[in-house]
Coordinates of C-alpha atoms and ligand atoms in Angstrom, one line a residue:
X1 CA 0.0 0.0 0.0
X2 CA 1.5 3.1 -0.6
X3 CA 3.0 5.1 2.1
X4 CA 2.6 9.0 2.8
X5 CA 5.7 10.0 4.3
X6 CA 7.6 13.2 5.4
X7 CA 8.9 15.3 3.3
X8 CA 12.1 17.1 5.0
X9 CA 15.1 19.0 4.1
X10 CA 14.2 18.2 0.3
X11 CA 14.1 14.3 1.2
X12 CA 11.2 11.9 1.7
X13 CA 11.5 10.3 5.2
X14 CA 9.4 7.7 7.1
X15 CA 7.8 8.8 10.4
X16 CA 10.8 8.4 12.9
X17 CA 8.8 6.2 15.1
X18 CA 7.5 3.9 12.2
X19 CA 3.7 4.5 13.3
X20 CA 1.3 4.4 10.3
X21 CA -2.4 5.8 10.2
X22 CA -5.0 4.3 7.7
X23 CA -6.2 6.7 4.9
X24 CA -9.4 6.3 3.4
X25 CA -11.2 6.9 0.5
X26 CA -14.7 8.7 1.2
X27 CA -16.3 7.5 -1.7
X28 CA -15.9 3.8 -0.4
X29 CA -14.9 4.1 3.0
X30 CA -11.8 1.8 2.0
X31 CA -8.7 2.4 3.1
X32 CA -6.4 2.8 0.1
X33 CA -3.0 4.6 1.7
X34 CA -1.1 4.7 4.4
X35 CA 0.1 8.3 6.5
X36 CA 2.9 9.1 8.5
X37 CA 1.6 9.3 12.1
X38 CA 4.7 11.8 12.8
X39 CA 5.8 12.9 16.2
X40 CA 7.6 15.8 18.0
X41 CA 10.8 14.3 17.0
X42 CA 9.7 14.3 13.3
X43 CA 9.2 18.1 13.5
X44 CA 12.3 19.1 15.2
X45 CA 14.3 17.0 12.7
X46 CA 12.1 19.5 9.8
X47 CA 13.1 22.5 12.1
X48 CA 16.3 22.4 12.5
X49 CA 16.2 22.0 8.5
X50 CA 14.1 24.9 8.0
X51 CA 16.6 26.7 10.5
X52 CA 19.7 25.3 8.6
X53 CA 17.9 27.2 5.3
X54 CA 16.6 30.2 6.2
X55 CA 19.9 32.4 6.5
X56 CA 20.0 31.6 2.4
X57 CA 16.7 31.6 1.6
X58 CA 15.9 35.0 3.5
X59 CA 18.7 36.2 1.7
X60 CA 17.6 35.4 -1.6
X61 CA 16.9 38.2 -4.1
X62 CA 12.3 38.5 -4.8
X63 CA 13.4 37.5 -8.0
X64 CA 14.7 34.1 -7.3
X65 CA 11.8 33.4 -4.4
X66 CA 9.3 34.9 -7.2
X67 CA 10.7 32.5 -10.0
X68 CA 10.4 29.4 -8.2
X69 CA 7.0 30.5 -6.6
X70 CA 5.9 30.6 -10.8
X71 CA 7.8 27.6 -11.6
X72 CA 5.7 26.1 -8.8
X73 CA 2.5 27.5 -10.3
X74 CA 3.0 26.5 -13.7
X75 CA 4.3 22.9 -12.3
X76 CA 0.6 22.4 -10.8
X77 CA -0.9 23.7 -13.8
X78 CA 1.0 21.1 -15.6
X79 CA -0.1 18.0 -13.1
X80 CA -3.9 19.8 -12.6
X81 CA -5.2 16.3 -13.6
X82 CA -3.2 13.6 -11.6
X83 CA -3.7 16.4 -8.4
X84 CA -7.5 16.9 -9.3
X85 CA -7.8 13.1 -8.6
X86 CA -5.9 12.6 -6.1
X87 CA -8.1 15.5 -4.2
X88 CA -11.2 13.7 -5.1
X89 CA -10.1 10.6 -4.2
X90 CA -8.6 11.7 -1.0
X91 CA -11.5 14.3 0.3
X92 CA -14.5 12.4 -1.8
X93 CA -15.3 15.6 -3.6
X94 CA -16.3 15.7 -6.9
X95 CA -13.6 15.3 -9.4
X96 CA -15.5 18.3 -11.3
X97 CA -15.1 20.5 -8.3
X98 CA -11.6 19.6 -7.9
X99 CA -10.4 20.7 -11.7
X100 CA -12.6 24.0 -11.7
X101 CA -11.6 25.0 -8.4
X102 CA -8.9 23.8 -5.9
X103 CA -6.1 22.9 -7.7
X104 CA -6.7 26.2 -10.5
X105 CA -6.5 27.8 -6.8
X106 CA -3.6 26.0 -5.1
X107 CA -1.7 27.2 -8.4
X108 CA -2.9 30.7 -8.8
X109 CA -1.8 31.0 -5.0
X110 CA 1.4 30.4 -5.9
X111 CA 1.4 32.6 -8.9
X112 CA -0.2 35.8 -7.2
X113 CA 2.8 35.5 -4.1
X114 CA 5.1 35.2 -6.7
X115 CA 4.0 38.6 -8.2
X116 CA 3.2 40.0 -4.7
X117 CA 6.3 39.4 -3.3
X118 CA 8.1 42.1 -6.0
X119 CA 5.1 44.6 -5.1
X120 CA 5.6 44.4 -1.5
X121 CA 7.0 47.9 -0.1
X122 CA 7.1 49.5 3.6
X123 CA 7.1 52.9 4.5
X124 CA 9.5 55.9 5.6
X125 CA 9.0 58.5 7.7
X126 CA 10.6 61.9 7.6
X127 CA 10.9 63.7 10.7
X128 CA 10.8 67.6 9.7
X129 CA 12.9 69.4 11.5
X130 CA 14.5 67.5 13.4
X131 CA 17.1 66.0 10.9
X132 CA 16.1 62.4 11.1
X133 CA 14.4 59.9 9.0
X134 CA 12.6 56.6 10.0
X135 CA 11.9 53.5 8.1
X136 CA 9.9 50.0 8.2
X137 CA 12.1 47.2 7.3
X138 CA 10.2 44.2 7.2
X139 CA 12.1 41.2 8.0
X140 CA 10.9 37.4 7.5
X141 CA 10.0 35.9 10.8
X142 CA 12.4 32.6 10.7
X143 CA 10.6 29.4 10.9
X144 CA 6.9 29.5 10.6
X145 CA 3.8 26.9 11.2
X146 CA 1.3 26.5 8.8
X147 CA -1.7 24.1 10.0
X148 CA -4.5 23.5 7.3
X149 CA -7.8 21.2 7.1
X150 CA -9.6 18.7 5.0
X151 CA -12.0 20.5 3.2
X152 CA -9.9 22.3 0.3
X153 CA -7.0 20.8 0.7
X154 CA -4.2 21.7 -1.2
X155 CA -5.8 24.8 -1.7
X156 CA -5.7 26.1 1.8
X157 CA -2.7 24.3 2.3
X158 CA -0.2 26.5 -0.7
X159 CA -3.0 29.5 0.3
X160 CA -0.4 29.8 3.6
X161 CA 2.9 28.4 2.2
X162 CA 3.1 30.8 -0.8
X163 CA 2.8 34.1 1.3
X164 CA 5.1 32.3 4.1
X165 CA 7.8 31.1 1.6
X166 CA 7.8 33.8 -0.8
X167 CA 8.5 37.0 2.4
X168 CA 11.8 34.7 3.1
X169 CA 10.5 32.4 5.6
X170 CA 11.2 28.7 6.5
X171 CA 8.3 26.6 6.9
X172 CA 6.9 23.8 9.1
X173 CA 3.7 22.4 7.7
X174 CA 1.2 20.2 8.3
X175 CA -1.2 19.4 6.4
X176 CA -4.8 17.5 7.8
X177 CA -4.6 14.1 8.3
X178 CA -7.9 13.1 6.6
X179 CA -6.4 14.2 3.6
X180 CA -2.7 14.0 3.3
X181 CA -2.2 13.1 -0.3
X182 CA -2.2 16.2 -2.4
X183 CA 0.5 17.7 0.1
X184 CA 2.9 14.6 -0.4
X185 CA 2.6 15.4 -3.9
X186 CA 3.5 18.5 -3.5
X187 CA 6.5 17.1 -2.4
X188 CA 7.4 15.8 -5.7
X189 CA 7.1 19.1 -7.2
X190 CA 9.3 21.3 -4.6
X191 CA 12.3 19.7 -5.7
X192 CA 11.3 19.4 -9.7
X193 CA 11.0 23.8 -9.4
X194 CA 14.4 23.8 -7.3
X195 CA 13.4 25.1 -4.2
X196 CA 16.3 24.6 -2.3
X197 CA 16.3 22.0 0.8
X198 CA 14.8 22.6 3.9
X199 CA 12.4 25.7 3.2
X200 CA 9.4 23.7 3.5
X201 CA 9.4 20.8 5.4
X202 CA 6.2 19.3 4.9
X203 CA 5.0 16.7 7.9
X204 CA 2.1 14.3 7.7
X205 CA -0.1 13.7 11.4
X206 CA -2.4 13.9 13.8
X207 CA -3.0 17.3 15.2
X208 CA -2.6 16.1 18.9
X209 CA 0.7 14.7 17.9
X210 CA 2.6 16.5 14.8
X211 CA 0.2 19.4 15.0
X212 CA 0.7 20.2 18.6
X213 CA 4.4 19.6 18.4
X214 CA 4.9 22.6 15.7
X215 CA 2.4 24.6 17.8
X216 CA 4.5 24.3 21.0
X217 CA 8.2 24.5 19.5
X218 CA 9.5 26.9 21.3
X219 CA 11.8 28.2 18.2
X220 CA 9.0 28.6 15.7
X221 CA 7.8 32.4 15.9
X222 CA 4.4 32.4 14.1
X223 CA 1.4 29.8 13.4
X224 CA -1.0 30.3 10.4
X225 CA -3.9 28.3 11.5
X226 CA -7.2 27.3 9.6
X227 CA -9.2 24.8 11.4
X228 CA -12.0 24.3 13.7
X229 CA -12.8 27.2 16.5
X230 CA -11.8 24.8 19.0
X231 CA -9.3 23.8 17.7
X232 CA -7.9 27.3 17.1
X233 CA -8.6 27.9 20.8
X234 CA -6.1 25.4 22.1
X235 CA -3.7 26.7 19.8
X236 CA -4.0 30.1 20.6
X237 CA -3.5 29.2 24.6
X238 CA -0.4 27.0 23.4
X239 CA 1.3 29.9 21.9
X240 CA 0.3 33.1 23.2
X241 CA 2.2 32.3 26.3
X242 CA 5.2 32.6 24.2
X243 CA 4.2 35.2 22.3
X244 CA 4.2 33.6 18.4
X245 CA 2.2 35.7 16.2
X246 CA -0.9 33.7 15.6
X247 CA -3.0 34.1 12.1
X248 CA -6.3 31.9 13.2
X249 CA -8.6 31.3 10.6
X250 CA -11.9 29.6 12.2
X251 CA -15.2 28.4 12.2
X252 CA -18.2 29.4 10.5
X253 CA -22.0 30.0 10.3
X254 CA -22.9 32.2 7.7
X255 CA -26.2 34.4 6.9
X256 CA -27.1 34.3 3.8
X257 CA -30.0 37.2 3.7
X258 CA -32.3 37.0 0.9
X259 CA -34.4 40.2 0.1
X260 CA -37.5 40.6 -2.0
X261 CA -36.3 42.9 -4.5
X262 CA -33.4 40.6 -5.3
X263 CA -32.4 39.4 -9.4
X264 CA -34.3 36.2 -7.9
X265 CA -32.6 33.7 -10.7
X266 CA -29.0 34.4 -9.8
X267 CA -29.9 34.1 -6.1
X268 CA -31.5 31.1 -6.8
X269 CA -28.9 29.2 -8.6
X270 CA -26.0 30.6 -6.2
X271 CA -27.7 30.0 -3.2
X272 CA -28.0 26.4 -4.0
X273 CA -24.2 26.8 -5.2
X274 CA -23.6 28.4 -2.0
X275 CA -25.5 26.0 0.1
X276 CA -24.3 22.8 -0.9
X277 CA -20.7 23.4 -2.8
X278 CA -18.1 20.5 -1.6
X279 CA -21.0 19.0 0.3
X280 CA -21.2 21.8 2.5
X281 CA -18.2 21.6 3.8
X282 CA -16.8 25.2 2.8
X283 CA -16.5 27.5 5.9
X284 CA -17.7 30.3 3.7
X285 CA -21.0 28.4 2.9
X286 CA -24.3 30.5 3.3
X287 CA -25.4 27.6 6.0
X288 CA -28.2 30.2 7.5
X289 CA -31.0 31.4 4.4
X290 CA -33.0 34.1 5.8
X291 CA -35.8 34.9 3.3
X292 CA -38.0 38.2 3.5
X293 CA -41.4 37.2 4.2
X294 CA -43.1 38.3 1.0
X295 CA -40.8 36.0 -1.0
X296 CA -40.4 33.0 1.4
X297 CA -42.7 30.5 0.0
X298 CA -41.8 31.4 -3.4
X299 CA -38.7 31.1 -3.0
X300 CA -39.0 27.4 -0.4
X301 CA -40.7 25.6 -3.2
X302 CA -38.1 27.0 -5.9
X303 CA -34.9 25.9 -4.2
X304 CA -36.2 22.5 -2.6
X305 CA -37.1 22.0 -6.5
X306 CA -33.4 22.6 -7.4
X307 CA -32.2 21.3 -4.2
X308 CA -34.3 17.7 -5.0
X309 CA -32.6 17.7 -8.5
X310 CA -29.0 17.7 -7.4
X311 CA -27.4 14.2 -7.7
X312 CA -25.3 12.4 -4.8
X313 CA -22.8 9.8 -6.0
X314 CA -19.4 9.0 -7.1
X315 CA -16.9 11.8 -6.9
X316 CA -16.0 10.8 -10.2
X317 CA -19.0 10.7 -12.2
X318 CA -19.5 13.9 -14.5
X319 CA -23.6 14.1 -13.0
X320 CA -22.4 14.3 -9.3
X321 CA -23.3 17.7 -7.7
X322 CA -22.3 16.3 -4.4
X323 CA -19.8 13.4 -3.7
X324 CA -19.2 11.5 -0.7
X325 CA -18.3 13.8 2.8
X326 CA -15.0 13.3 4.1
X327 CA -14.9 10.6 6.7
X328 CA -17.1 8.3 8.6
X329 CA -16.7 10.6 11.9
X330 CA -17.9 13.5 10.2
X331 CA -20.7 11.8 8.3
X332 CA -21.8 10.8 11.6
X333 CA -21.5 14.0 13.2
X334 CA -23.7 15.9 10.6
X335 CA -26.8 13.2 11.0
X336 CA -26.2 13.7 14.9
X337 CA -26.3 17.4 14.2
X338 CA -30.1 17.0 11.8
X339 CA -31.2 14.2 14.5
X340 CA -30.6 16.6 17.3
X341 CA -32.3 20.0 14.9
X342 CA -35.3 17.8 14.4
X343 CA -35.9 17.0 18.3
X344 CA -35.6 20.7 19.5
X345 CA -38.1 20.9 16.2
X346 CA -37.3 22.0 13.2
X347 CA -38.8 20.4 10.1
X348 CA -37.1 18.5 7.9
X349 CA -38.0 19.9 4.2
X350 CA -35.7 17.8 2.1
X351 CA -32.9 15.1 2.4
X352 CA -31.3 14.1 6.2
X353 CA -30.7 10.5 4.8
X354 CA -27.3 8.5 4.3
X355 CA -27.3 7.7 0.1
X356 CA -26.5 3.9 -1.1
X357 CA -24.4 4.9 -4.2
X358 CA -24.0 1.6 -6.0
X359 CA -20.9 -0.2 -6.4
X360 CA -20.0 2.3 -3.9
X361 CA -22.2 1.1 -0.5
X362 CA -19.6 1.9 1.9
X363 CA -19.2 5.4 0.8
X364 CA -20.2 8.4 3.1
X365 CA -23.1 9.9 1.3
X366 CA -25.7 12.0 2.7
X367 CA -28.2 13.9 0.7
X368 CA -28.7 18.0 0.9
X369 CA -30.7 18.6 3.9
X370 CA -32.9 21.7 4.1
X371 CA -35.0 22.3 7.4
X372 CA -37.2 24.9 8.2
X373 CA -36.6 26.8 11.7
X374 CA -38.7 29.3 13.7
X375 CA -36.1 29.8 16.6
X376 CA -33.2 31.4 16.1
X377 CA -31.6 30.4 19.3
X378 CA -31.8 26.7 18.7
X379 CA -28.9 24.6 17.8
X380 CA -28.8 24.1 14.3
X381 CA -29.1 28.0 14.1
X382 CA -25.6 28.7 15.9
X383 CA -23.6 25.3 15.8
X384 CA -20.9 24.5 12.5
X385 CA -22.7 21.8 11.3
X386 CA -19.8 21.6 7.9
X387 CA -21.7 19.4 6.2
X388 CA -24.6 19.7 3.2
X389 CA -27.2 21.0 5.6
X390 CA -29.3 24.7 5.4
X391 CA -31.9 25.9 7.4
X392 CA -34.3 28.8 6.3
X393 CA -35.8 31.3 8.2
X394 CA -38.0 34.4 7.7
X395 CA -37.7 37.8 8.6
X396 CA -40.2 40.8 8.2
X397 CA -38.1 43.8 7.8
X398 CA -34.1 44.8 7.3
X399 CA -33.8 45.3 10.9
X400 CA -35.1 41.8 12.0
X401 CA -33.0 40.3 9.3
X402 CA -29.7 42.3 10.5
X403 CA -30.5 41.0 13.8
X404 CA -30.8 37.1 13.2
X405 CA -27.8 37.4 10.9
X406 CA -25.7 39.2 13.7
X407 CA -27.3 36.6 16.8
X408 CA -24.5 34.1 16.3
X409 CA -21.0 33.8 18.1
X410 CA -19.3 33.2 14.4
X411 CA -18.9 35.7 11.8
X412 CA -16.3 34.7 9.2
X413 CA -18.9 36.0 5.9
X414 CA -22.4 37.1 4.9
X415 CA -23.8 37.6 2.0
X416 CA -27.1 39.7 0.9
X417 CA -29.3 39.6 -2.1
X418 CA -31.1 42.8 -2.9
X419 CA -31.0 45.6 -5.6
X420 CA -31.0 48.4 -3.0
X421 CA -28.2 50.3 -2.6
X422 CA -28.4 52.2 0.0
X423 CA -29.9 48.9 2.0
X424 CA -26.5 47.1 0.6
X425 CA -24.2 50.1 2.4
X426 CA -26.5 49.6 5.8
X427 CA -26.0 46.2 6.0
X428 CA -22.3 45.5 4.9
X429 CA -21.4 48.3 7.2
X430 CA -23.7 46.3 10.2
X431 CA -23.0 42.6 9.8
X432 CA -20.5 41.5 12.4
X433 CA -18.6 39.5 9.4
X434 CA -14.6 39.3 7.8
X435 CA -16.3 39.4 4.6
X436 CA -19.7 40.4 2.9
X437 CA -20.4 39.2 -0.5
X438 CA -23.5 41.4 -2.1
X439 CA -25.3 39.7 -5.1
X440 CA -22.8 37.0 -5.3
X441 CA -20.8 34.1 -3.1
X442 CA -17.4 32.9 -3.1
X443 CA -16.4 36.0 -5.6
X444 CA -12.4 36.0 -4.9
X445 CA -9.9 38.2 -5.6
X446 CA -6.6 37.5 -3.9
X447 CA -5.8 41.2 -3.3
X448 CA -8.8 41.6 -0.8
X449 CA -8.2 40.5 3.1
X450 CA -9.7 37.2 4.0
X451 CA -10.7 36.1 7.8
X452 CA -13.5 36.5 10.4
X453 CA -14.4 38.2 13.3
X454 CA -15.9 36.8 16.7
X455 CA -15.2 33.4 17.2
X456 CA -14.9 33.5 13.5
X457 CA -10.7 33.6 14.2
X458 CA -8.4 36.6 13.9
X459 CA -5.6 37.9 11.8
X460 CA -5.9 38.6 8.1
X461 CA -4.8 36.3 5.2
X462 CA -4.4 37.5 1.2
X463 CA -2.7 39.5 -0.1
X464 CA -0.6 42.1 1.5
X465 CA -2.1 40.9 4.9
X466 CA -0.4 38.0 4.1
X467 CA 2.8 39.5 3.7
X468 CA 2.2 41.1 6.8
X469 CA 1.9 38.7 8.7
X470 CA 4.8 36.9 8.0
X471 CA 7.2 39.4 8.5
X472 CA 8.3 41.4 11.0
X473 CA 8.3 45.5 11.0
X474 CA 11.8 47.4 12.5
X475 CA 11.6 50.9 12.9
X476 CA 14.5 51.8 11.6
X477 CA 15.2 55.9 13.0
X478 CA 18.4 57.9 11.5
X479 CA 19.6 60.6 12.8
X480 CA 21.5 62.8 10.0
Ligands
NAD1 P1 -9.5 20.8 12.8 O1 -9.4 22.0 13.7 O2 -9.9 19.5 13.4 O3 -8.1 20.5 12.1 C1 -7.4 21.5 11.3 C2 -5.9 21.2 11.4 O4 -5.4 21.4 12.7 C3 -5.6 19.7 11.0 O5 -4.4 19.7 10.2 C4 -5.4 19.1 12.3 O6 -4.6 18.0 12.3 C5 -4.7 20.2 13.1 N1 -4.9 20.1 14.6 C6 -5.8 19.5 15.3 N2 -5.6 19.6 16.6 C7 -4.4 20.3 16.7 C8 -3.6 20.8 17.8 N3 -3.9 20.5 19.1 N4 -2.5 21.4 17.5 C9 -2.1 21.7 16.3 N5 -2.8 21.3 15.2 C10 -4.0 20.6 15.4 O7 -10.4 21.3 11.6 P2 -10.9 20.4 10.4 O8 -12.0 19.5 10.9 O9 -9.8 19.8 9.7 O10 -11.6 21.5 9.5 C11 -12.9 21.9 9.6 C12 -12.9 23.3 10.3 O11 -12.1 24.2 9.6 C13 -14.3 23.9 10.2 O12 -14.6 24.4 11.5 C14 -14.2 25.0 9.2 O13 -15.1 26.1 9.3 C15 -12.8 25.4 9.4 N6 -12.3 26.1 8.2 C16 -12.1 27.5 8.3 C17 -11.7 28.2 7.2 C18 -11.4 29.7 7.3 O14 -10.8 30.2 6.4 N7 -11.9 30.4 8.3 C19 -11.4 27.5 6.0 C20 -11.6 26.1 6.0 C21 -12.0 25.5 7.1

């Protein structure tokens, strides 16, 4: 069976410890790889490499770190297909999903750090007067962590490398152990583009294990995190003790408010797009779908319509909207979280069952669930469910809708359908949210900052925030 192993100072390297996890596949709940179950002394061995580098590599001219930043770009271009399936295979996504949109991602992350890097400038200050001058100079950090999940794998994984790598940092990184594969072969590619040993050391584990160990290293000076909010808790009270910078990227619930005067045909086909994309599991889904009360019935019997349409099946079949969730845990935990909506009483409009794919029975398939909710309060309103499950509500004026969207502990995104300007400026400025999409969902540029606010995490990632973070400013003061 094959083996996903370390990747270290430019080497592949079994775990240290020889311990092995099972990997499965989603779509059949077989286990078709095996992952390096790495340990603390895994991650000092890809420290002290990363250490060994950086003097080097943060040396390097932003030509050279831009070059092989494109190189790597072009390098995932060149492999989109062999990556694409290996991310469907791994996460249980469809295969679709995985062409149009993670890997084109993972490589156009690398591609806008490489062009960001060269635009990246700080600022001088002239003291009049007084004969002096002061200037920023941002310096790389050293070694750096960079934690990422299952959901868009390689994608959020190169989405924290690139910007890490590219301001003259060493890296430690680890990517989810539910879906290790697209990382190992990333591995492969480092070395084809020549990035020189040891600037990003790539090891495979559990979060307790190889994920806590980076987290509590006492010699690595900042952790980009994107996980689970309680997750991104215990790190934060790992390492603010010893003062790392921390970039968390958390948790999500998102309002998705829906006004009567909305274009009603592109809300409906993105809101099922936003509802239901990678089976849910997007932390930027619209998971909440508040509906003005003069449209609401409309618009319930339209999108259960298009909802009931949407097929559930093999991650590589061309008809599969939605393929398999990621693992058997999580599959469980979703129908816990419907079972659960449905006692404090909710009703169930469409979907909450597991789906027998044929040929592919042992798969973890679950078809879109849409439930109806009154309270706003109960669980299924203010939990993470992550998983292909809405709710809708309705309100009976802006106010009431501003409210329910802003009654939650998360607030990584919103978005808003109307035609109304001036109702557009109230709310964006109003919704307790990192980002507000108006008229659209899961429009990206990489320029724009991207995180959340409440429980939601903290820090900024993209563009120039990303820079940010991952260096360090000196005031620089000369007296002349
Ligand atoms: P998770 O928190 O379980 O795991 C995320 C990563 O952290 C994994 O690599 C895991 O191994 C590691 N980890 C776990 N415990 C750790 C520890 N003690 N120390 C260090 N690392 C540890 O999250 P998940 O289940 O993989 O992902 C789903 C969650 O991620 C959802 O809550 C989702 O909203 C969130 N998410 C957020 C964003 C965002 O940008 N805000 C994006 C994607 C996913």
């Amino acid at each position: 069976m094959q083996k996903l192993n370390n990747y270290i100072n430019g080497r592949n390297c079994d775990p240290l410890d020889g311990n092995w996890l099972d990997n499965y596949n989603p779509s059949n709940g077989q286990v078709y790889s095996l992952v390096a179950d790495s340990n603390a002394a895994d991650v000092e061995n890809a420290y002290q490499a990363a250490k060994k580098a950086y003097p080097e590599w943060s040396n390097s001219t932003l030509e050279h770190r831009s070059q092989i930043l494109m190189c790597l770009a072009n390098l995932i271009e060149k492999n989109l297909d062999r990556l694409a399936a290996a991310e469907a295979t791994d996460n249980g996504k469809p295969l679709s999903l995985a062409k149009t949109v993670d890997i084109p991602r993972a490589s156009a992350n690398f591609r806008f750090f490489a062009h960001a890097i060269t635009q990246f400038s700080s600022e001088s200050h002239e003291s009049a007067g007084l004969d002096t001058i002061n200037f920023t100079l941002r310096q790389p950090l050293g070694v750096v962590g960079c934690i990422s999940p299952w959901n868009l794998p390689l994608y959020l994984f190169t989405w924290k490398i690139a910007p890490a790598i590219a301001a003259g940092n060493c890296v430690v990184a680890k990517p989810s152990e539910v879906t290790p594969m697209t990382a190992y072969l990333l591995s492969e590619l480092l070395t084809e583009a020549g990035l020189p040993n040891g600037v990003l050391n790539i090891i495979q584990g559990t979060g307790p294990s190889a994920g806590q160990a980076i987290v509590q290293h006492p010699k690595i000076k900042a952790i980009s995190f994107t996980g689970g909010t309680k997750t991104g808790e215990h790190i934060a009270r790992t390492a603010a003790p010893m003062f790392k910078k921390l970039s968390l990227e958390l948790g999500g619930k998102n309002p998705n408010l829906i006004f009567a005067d909305c274009d009603y045909d592109a809300m409906l086909t993105t809101t099922v797009r936003s509802s239901f994309a990678n089976q849910g599991q997007i932390c930027l889904c619209g998971s909440r779908i508040y509906v003005e009360d003069s449209l609401y019935e409309k618009f319930k019997v339209d999108f259960l319509e298009k909802v009931s349409k949407l097929t559930v099946g093999d991650p590589f079949s061309n008809d599969t909207n939605l393929g398999a969730l990621v693992s058997r845990p999580h599959l469980e935990k979703v129908q816990s979280f419907i079972d659960r909506a449905v006692e404090d009483g909710a009703s169930l409009l469409f979907g909450g069952k597991k789906v027998t794919v044929p040929g592919l029975e042992k798969g973890y398939y679950l078809q879109p669930t849409v439930m109806e909710v009154t309270d706003n309060s109960c669980s299924i309103q203010q939990e993470e469910v992550f998983g292909p499950v809405v709710t809708l509500m309705k309100f009976s004026s802006e106010g009431e809708a501003l409210e329910l969207a802003n009654q939650s502990k998360y607030g990584l995104s919103a978005t808003i359908w109307t035609s109304d300007l001036n109702r557009t400026m109230r709310l964006s400025k109003q919704l307790e949210a990192g980002i507000v999409w108006v008229n659209t969902w899961l429009n990206r540029d990489l320029r724009t900052p991207f995180g959340g606010v409440k429980n939601s995490g903290m820090g900024r990632e993209g563009g120039l925030e990303a820079l940010r973070f991952f260096t360090e400013p000196k005031n620089i003061c000369i007296k002349y």
